[in-house]
Tab-separated table of C-alpha atoms and ligand atoms in Angstrom:
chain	number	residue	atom	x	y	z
A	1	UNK	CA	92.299	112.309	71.392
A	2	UNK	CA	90.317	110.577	69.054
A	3	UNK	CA	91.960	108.568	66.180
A	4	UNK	CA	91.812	110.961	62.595
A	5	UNK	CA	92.574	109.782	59.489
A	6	UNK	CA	94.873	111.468	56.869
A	7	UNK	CA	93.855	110.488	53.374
A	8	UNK	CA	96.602	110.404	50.645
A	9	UNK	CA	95.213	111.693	47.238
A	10	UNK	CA	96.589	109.001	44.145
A	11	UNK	CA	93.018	109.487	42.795
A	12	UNK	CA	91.824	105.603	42.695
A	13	UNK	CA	94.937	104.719	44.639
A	14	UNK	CA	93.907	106.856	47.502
A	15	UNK	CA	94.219	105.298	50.968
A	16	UNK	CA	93.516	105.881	54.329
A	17	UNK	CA	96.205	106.707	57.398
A	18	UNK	CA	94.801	105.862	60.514
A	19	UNK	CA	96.302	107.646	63.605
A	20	UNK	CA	95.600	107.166	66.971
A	21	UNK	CA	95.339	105.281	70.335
A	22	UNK	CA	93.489	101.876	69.681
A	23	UNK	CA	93.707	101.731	65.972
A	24	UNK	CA	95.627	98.412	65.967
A	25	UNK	CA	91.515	97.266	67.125
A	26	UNK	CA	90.569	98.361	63.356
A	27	UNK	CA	93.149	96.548	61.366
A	28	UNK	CA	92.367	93.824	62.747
A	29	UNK	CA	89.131	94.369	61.420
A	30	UNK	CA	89.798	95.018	58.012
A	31	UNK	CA	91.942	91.884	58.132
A	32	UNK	CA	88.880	89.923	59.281
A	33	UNK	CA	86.411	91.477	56.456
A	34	UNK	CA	89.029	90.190	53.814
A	35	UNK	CA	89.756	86.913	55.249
A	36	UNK	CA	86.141	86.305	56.061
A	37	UNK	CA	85.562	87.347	52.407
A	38	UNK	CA	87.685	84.104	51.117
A	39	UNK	CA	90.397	86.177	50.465
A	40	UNK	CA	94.079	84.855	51.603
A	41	UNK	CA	96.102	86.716	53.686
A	42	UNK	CA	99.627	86.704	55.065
A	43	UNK	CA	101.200	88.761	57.776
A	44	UNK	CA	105.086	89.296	57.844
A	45	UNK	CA	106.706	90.645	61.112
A	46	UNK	CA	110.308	90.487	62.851
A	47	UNK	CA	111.418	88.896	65.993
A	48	UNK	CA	111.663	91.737	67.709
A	49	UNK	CA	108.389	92.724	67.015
A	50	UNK	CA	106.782	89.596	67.802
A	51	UNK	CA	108.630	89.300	71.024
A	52	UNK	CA	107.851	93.131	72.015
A	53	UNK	CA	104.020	92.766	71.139
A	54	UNK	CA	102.789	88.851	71.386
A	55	UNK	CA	99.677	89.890	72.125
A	56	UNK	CA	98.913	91.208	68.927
A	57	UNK	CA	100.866	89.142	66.945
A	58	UNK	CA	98.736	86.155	68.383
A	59	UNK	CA	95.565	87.868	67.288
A	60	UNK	CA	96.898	87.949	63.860
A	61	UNK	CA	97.985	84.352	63.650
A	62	UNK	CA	94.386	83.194	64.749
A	63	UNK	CA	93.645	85.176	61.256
A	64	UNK	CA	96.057	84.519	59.091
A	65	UNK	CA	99.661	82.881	58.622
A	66	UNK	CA	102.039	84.925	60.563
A	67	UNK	CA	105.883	85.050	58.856
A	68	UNK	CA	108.865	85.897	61.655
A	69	UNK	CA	111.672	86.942	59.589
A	70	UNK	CA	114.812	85.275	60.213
A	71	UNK	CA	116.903	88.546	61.280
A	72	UNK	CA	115.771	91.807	62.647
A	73	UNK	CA	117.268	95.442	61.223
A	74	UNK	CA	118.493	96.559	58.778
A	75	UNK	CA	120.021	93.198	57.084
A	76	UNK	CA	116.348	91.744	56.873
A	77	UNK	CA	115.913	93.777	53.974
A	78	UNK	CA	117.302	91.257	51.491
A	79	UNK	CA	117.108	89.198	48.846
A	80	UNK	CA	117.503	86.143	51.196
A	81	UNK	CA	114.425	87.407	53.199
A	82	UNK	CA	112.470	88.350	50.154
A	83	UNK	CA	112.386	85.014	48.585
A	84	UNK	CA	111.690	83.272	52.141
A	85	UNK	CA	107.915	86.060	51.962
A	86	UNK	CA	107.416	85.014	48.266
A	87	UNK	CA	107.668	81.243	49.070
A	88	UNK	CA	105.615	82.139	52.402
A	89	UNK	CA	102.849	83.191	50.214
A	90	UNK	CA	102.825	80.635	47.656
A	91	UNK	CA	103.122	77.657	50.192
A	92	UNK	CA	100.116	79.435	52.198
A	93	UNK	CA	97.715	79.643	48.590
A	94	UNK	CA	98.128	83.493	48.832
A	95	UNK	CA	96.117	84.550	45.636
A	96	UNK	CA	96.186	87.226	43.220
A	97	UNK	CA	93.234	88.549	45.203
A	98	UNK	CA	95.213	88.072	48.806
A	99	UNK	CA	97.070	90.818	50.686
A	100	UNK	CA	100.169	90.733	53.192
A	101	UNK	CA	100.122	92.926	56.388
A	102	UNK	CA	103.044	94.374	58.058
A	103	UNK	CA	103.327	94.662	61.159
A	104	UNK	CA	106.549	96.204	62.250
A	105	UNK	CA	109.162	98.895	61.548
A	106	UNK	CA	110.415	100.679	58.254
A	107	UNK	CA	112.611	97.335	57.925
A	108	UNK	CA	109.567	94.892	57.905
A	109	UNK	CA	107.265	97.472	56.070
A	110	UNK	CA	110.127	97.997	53.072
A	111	UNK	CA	110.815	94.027	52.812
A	112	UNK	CA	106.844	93.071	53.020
A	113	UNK	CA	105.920	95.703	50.982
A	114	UNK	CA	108.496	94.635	48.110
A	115	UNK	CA	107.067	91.233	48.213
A	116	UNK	CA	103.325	92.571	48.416
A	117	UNK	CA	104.688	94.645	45.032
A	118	UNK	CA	106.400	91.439	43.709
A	119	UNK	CA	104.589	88.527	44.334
A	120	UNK	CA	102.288	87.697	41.896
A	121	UNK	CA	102.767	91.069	40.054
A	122	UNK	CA	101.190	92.655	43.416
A	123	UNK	CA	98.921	91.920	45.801
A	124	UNK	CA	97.645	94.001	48.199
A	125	UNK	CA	99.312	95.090	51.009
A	126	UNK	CA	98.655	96.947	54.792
A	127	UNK	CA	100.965	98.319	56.949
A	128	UNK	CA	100.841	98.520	60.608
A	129	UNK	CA	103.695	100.351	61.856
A	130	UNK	CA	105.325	99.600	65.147
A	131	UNK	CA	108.080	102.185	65.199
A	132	UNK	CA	107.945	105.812	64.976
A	133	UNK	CA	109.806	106.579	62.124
A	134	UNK	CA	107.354	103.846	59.998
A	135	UNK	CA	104.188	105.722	61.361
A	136	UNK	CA	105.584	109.207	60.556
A	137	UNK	CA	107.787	108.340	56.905
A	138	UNK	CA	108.122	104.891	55.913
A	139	UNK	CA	104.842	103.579	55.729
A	140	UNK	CA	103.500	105.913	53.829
A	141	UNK	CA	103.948	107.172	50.416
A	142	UNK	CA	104.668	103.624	48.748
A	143	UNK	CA	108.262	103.061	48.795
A	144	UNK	CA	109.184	99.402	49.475
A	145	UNK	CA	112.734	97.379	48.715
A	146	UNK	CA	115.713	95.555	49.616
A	147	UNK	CA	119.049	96.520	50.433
A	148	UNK	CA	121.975	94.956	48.033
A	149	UNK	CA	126.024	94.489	48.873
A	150	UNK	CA	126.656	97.287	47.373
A	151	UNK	CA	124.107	99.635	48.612
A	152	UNK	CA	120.629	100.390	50.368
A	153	UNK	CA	116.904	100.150	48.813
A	154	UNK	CA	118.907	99.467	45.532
A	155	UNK	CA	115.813	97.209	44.322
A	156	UNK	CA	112.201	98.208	44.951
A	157	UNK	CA	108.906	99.302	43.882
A	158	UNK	CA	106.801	102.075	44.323
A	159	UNK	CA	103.225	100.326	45.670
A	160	UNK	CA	101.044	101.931	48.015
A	161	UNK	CA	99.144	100.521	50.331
A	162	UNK	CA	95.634	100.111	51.082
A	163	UNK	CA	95.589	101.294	54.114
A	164	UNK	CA	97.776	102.092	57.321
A	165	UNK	CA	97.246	101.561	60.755
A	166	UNK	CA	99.332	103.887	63.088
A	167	UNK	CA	98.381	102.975	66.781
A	168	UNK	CA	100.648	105.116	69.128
A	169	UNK	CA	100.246	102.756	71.901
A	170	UNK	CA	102.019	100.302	70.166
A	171	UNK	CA	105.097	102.894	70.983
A	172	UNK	CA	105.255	102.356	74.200
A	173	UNK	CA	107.421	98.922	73.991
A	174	UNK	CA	109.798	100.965	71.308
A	175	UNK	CA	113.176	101.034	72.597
A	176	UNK	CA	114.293	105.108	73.508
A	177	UNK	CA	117.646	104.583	71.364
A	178	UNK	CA	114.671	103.360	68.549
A	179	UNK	CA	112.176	106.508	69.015
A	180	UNK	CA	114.779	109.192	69.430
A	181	UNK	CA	115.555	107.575	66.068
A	182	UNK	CA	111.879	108.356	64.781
A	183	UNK	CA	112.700	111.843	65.334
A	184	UNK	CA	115.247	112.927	63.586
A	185	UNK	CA	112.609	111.965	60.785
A	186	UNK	CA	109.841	113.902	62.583
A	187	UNK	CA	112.585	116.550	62.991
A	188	UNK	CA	113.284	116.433	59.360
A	189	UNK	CA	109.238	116.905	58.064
A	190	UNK	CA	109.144	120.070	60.607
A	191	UNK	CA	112.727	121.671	58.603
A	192	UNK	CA	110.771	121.111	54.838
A	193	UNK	CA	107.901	121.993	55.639
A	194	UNK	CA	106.440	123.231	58.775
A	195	UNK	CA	108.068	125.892	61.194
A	196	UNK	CA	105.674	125.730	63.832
A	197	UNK	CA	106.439	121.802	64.282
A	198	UNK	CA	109.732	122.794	64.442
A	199	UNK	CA	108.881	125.115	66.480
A	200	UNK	CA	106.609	123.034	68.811
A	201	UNK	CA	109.519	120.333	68.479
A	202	UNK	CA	112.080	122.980	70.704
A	203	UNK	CA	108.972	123.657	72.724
A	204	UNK	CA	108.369	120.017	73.986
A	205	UNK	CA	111.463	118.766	73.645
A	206	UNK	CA	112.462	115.614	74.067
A	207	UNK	CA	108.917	114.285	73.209
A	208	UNK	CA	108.374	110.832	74.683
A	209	UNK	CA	105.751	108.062	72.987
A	210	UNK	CA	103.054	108.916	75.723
A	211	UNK	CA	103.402	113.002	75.646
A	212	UNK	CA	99.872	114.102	74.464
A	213	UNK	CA	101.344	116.014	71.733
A	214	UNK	CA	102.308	113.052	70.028
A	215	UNK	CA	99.540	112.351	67.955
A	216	UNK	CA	99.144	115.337	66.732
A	217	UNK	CA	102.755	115.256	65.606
A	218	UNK	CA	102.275	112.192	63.842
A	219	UNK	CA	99.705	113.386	61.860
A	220	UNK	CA	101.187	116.599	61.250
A	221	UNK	CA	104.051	114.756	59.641
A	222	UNK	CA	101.905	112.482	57.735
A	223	UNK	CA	99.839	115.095	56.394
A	224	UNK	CA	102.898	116.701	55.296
A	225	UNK	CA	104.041	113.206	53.650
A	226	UNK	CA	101.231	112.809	52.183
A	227	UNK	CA	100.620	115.876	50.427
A	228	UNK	CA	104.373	115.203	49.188
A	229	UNK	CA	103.406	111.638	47.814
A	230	UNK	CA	100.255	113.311	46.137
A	231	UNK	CA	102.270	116.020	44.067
A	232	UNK	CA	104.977	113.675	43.283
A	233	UNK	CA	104.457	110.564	43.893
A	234	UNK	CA	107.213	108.418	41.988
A	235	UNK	CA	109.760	111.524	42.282
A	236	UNK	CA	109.988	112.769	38.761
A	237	UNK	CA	110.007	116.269	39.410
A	238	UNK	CA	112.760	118.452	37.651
A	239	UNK	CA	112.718	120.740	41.023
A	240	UNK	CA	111.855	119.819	44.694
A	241	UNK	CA	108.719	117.765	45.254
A	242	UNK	CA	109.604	114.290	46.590
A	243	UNK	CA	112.872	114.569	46.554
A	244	UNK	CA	112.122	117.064	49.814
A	245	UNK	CA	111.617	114.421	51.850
A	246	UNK	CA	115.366	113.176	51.062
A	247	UNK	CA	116.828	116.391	53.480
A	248	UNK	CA	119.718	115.037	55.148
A	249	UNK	CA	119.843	111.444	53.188
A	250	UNK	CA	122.594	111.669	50.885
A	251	UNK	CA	125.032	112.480	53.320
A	252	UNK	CA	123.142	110.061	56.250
A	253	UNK	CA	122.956	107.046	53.772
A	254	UNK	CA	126.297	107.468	53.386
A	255	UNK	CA	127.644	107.594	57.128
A	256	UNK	CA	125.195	104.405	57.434
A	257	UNK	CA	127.432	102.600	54.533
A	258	UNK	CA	130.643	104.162	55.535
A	259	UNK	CA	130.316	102.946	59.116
A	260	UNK	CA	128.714	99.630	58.556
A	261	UNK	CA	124.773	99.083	58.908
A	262	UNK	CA	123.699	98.465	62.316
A	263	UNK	CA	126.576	101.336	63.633
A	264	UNK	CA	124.242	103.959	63.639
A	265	UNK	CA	120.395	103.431	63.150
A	266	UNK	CA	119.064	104.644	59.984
A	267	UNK	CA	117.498	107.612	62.248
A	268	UNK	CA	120.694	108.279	63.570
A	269	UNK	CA	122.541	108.448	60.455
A	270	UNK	CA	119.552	110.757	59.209
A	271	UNK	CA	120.215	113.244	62.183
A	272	UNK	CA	123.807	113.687	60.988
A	273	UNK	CA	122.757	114.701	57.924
A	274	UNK	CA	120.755	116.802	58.839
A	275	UNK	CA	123.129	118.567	60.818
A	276	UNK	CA	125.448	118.429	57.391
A	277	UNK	CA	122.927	119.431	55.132
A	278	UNK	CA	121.780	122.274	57.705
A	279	UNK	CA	125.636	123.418	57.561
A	280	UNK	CA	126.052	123.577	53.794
A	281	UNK	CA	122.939	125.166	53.033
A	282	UNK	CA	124.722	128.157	55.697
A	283	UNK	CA	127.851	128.196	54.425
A	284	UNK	CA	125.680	128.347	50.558
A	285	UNK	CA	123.926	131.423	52.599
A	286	UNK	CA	120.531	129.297	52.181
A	287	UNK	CA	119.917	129.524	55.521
A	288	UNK	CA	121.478	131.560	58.464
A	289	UNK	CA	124.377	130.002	60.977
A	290	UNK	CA	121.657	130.933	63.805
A	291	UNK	CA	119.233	128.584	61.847
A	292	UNK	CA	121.925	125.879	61.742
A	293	UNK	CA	122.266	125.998	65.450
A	294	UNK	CA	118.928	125.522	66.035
A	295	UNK	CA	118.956	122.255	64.013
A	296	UNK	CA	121.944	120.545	66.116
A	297	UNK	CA	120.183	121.764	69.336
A	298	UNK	CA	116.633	120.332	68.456
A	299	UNK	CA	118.915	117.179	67.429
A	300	UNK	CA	120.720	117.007	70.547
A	301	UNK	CA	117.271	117.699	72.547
A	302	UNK	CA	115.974	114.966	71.367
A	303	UNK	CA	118.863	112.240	71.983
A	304	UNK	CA	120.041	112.565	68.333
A	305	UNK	CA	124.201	112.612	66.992
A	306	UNK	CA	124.392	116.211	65.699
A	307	UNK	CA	127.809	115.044	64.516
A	308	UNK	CA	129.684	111.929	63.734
A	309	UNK	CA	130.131	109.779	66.962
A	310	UNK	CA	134.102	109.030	65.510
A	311	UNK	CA	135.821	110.294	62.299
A	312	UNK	CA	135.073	108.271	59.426
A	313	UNK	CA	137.296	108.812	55.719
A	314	UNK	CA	135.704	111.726	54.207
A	315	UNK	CA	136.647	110.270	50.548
A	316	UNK	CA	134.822	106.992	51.003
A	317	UNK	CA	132.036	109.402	52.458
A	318	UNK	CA	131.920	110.959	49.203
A	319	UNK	CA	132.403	107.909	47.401
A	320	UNK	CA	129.425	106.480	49.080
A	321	UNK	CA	127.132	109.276	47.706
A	322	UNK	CA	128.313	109.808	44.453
A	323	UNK	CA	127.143	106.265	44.447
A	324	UNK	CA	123.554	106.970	45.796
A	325	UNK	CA	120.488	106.804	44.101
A	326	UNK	CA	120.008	110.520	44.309
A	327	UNK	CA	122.644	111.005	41.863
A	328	UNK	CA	121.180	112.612	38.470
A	329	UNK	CA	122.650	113.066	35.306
A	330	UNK	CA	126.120	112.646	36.810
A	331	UNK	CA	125.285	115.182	39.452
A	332	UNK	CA	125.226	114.600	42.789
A	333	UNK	CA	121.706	116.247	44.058
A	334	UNK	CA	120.943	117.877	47.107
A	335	UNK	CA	118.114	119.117	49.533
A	336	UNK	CA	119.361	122.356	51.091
A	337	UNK	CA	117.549	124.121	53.400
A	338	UNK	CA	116.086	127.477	52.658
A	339	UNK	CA	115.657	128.250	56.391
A	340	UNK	CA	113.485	126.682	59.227
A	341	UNK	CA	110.561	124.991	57.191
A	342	UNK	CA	111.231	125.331	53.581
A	343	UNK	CA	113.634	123.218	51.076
A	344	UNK	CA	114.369	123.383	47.816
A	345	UNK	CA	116.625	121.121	45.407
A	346	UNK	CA	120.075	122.070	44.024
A	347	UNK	CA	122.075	119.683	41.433
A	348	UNK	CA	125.177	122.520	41.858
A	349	UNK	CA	126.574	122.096	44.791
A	350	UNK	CA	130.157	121.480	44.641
A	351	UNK	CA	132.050	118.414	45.868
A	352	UNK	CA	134.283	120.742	47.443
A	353	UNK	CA	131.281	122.459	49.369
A	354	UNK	CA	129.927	118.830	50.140
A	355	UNK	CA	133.314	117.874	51.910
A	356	UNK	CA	133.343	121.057	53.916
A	357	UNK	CA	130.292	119.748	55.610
A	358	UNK	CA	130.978	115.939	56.225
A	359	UNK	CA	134.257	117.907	58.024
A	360	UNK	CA	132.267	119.853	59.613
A	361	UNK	CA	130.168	116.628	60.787
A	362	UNK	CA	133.541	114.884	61.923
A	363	UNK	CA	134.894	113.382	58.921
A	364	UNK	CA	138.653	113.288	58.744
A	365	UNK	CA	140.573	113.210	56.009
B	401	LIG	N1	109.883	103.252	52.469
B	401	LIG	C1	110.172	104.458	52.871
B	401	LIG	O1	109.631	105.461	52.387
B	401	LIG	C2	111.165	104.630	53.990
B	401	LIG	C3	111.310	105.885	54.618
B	401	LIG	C4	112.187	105.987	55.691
B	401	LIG	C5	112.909	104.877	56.104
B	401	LIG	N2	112.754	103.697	55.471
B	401	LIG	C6	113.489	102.493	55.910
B	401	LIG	O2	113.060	102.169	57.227
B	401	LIG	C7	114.069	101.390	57.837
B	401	LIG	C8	114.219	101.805	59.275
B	401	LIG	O3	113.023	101.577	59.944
B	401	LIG	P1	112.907	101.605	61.539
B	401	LIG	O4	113.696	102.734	62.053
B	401	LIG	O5	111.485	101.503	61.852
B	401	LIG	O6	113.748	100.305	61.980
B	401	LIG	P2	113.350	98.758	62.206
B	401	LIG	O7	112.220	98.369	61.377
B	401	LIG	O8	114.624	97.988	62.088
B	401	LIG	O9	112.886	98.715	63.722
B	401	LIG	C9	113.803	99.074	64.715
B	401	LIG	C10	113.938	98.011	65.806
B	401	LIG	O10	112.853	98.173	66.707
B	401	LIG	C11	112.190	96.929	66.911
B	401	LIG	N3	110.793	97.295	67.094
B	401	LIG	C12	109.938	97.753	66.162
B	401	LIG	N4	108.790	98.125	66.727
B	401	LIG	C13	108.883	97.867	68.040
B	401	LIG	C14	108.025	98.038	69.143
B	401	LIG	N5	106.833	98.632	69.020
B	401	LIG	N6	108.459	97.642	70.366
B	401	LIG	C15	109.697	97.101	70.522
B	401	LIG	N7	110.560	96.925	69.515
B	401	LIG	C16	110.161	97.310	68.286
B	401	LIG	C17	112.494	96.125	65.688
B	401	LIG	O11	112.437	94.752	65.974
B	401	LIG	C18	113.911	96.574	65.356
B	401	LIG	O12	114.846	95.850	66.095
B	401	LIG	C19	115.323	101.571	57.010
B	401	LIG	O13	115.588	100.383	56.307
B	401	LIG	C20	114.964	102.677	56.043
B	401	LIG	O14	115.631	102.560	54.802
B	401	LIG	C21	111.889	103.553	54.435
């Protein structure tokens, strides 16, 4: 298939998403047009990216100054590794007229991002997503940040990129654990949004990074992100919008906190959610028990925890997300769905009705 683009729509802000076999070849050229332009440039990646794909990482260092974080996962994304880009850029002349490429997962594309946003008030700033759930969700839509002690992405900016690069080949060094991960998110954009990707997703399942579907998925979820992004892009909207693309992440963020980052990978964490969230919105009669079924069995299809792997403490569950940023006014605020490929936003749910599904999703009490 040849690569497509999806364009997302912020007016001047608009930018393209490559997707496709090859398109690594074309960020390298737009790397080379602004370097050959006089224009500084910096590249941030993570060990495990470098050591996965050298090949390409070597092709950017004979462009630009290549930084190797000093961790990979989740713990990269902090304040430590933040100031170690900023001083990366200033000790390589990186100018207000520069940009930083990332070149890895949602980890490296949240932490080079923030410092693209930061760093000199912004620069600009290209992502080149190695993992599946950063070419389907993180690196698009302009959400970049750090993690803090006392909770995930608690300091970022919104800052969109100029461009994205999503090469599926680069997929095929991804570890399984690490694309079943991508999935739960790919699951996730076919539940808001799209029933025949669900559909296709129970059709195909599991889908592996070489199936020719994949692609296509990609896109499809993109497309969907993207037109999300475009009606709401810094999620201000009294009702649904961004906040869509949050199904299953109050509850997941929380099992991630509750059970210590690096237990379950952000994906993973996300598929439990989902499987909670799916649950509630039943037992709210949002969507049918038939409907919530379907949602662990796609999950387990695809190599995903429908349910906690071992009880954690539902109150420090709870704790966790009343601590979340998706709290408003006091409220806790949920994305329930309204069957298979719509969601909507409800600030009502009770706390009691919230606890009923982390039990359901093996918490104890
Ligand atoms: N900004 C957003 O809108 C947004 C959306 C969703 C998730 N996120 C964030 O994304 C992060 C998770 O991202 P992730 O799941 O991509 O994890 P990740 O970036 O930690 O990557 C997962 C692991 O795979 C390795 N890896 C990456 N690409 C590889 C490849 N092609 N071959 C071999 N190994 C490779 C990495 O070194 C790492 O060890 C979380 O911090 C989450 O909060 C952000």
């Amino acid at each position: 298939m040849p690569a497509e683009t999806v364009t997302v729509e912020l007016g001047r802000r608009s930018y393209p998403v490559r997707i496709g076999a090859g398109v690594r070849r074309e960020a390298l050229a737009a790397a080379k047009a602004r370097v050959d332009a006089g224009r500084r440039c910096a590249a941030i990646t993570s060990p495990g990216v470098a050591g996965a794909l050298p090949d390409f990482v070597a092709e950017l260092g004979r462009l630009m100054p290549v930084l190797v974080t000093a961790r990979d996962g989740e713990t990269a994304k902090s304040a430590e590794e933040a100031a170690r880009c900023w001083d990366f850029l200033a000790g390589n002349g990186v100018a207000r007229d520069g940009a930083v490429l990332a070149f890895g997962g949602g980890v490296v594309g949240d932490l080079a991002g923030f410092a693209a946003a930061s760093y000199q008030r912004g620069v600009e700033f290209i992502q080149v997503p190695t993992t599946l759930l950063a070419m389907v969700d993180s690196s698009v839509g302009g959400k970049t940040g750090i993690n803090l002690a006392s909770g995930k992405n608690l300091v970022g900016a919104f800052h969109q990129p100029a461009a994205v690069f999503a090469d599926t080949e680069l997929l095929r060094t991804l570890p399984g654990r690490e694309f079943a991960a991508g999935m739960a998110e790919v699951i996730k954009h076919g539940l808001i949004a799209d029933a025949d990707l669900f559909g296709l997703l129970e059709q195909n399942a599991p889908l592996a990074w070489n199936h020719a579907l994949l692609p296509a998925v990609v896109r499809r979820c993109v497309e969907i992100k993207a037109g999300v992004v475009a009606g709401d892009e810094r999620e201000t909207s009294a009702h649904g919008g961004r906040a869509l693309l949050n199904l299953g992440h109050t509850f997941g963020h929380a099992v991630e906190a509750v059970a210590g980052y690096g237990t379950y990978l952000h994906g993973e964490a996300v598929a439990i959610g989902l499987a909670m969230a799916a649950s509630l919105s039943s037992e709210l009669g949002r969507c049918t028990p038939a409907q919530t079924e379907r949602v662990r069995a796609v999950l387990t299809a695809h190599g995903l925890p429908d349910r906690l792997r071992g009880p954690l403490p539902v109150d420090r569950l709870l704790e966790a997300m009343r601590r979340d940023k998706k709290v408003r006014g006091g409220r806790m605020r949920f994305v329930l769905l309204e069957g298979v490929g719509a969601a909507s936003t409800d600030d009502g749910v009770t706390e009691e009705a919230a606890v009923r599904a982390l039990l359901a999703g093996g918490a104890a009490r």
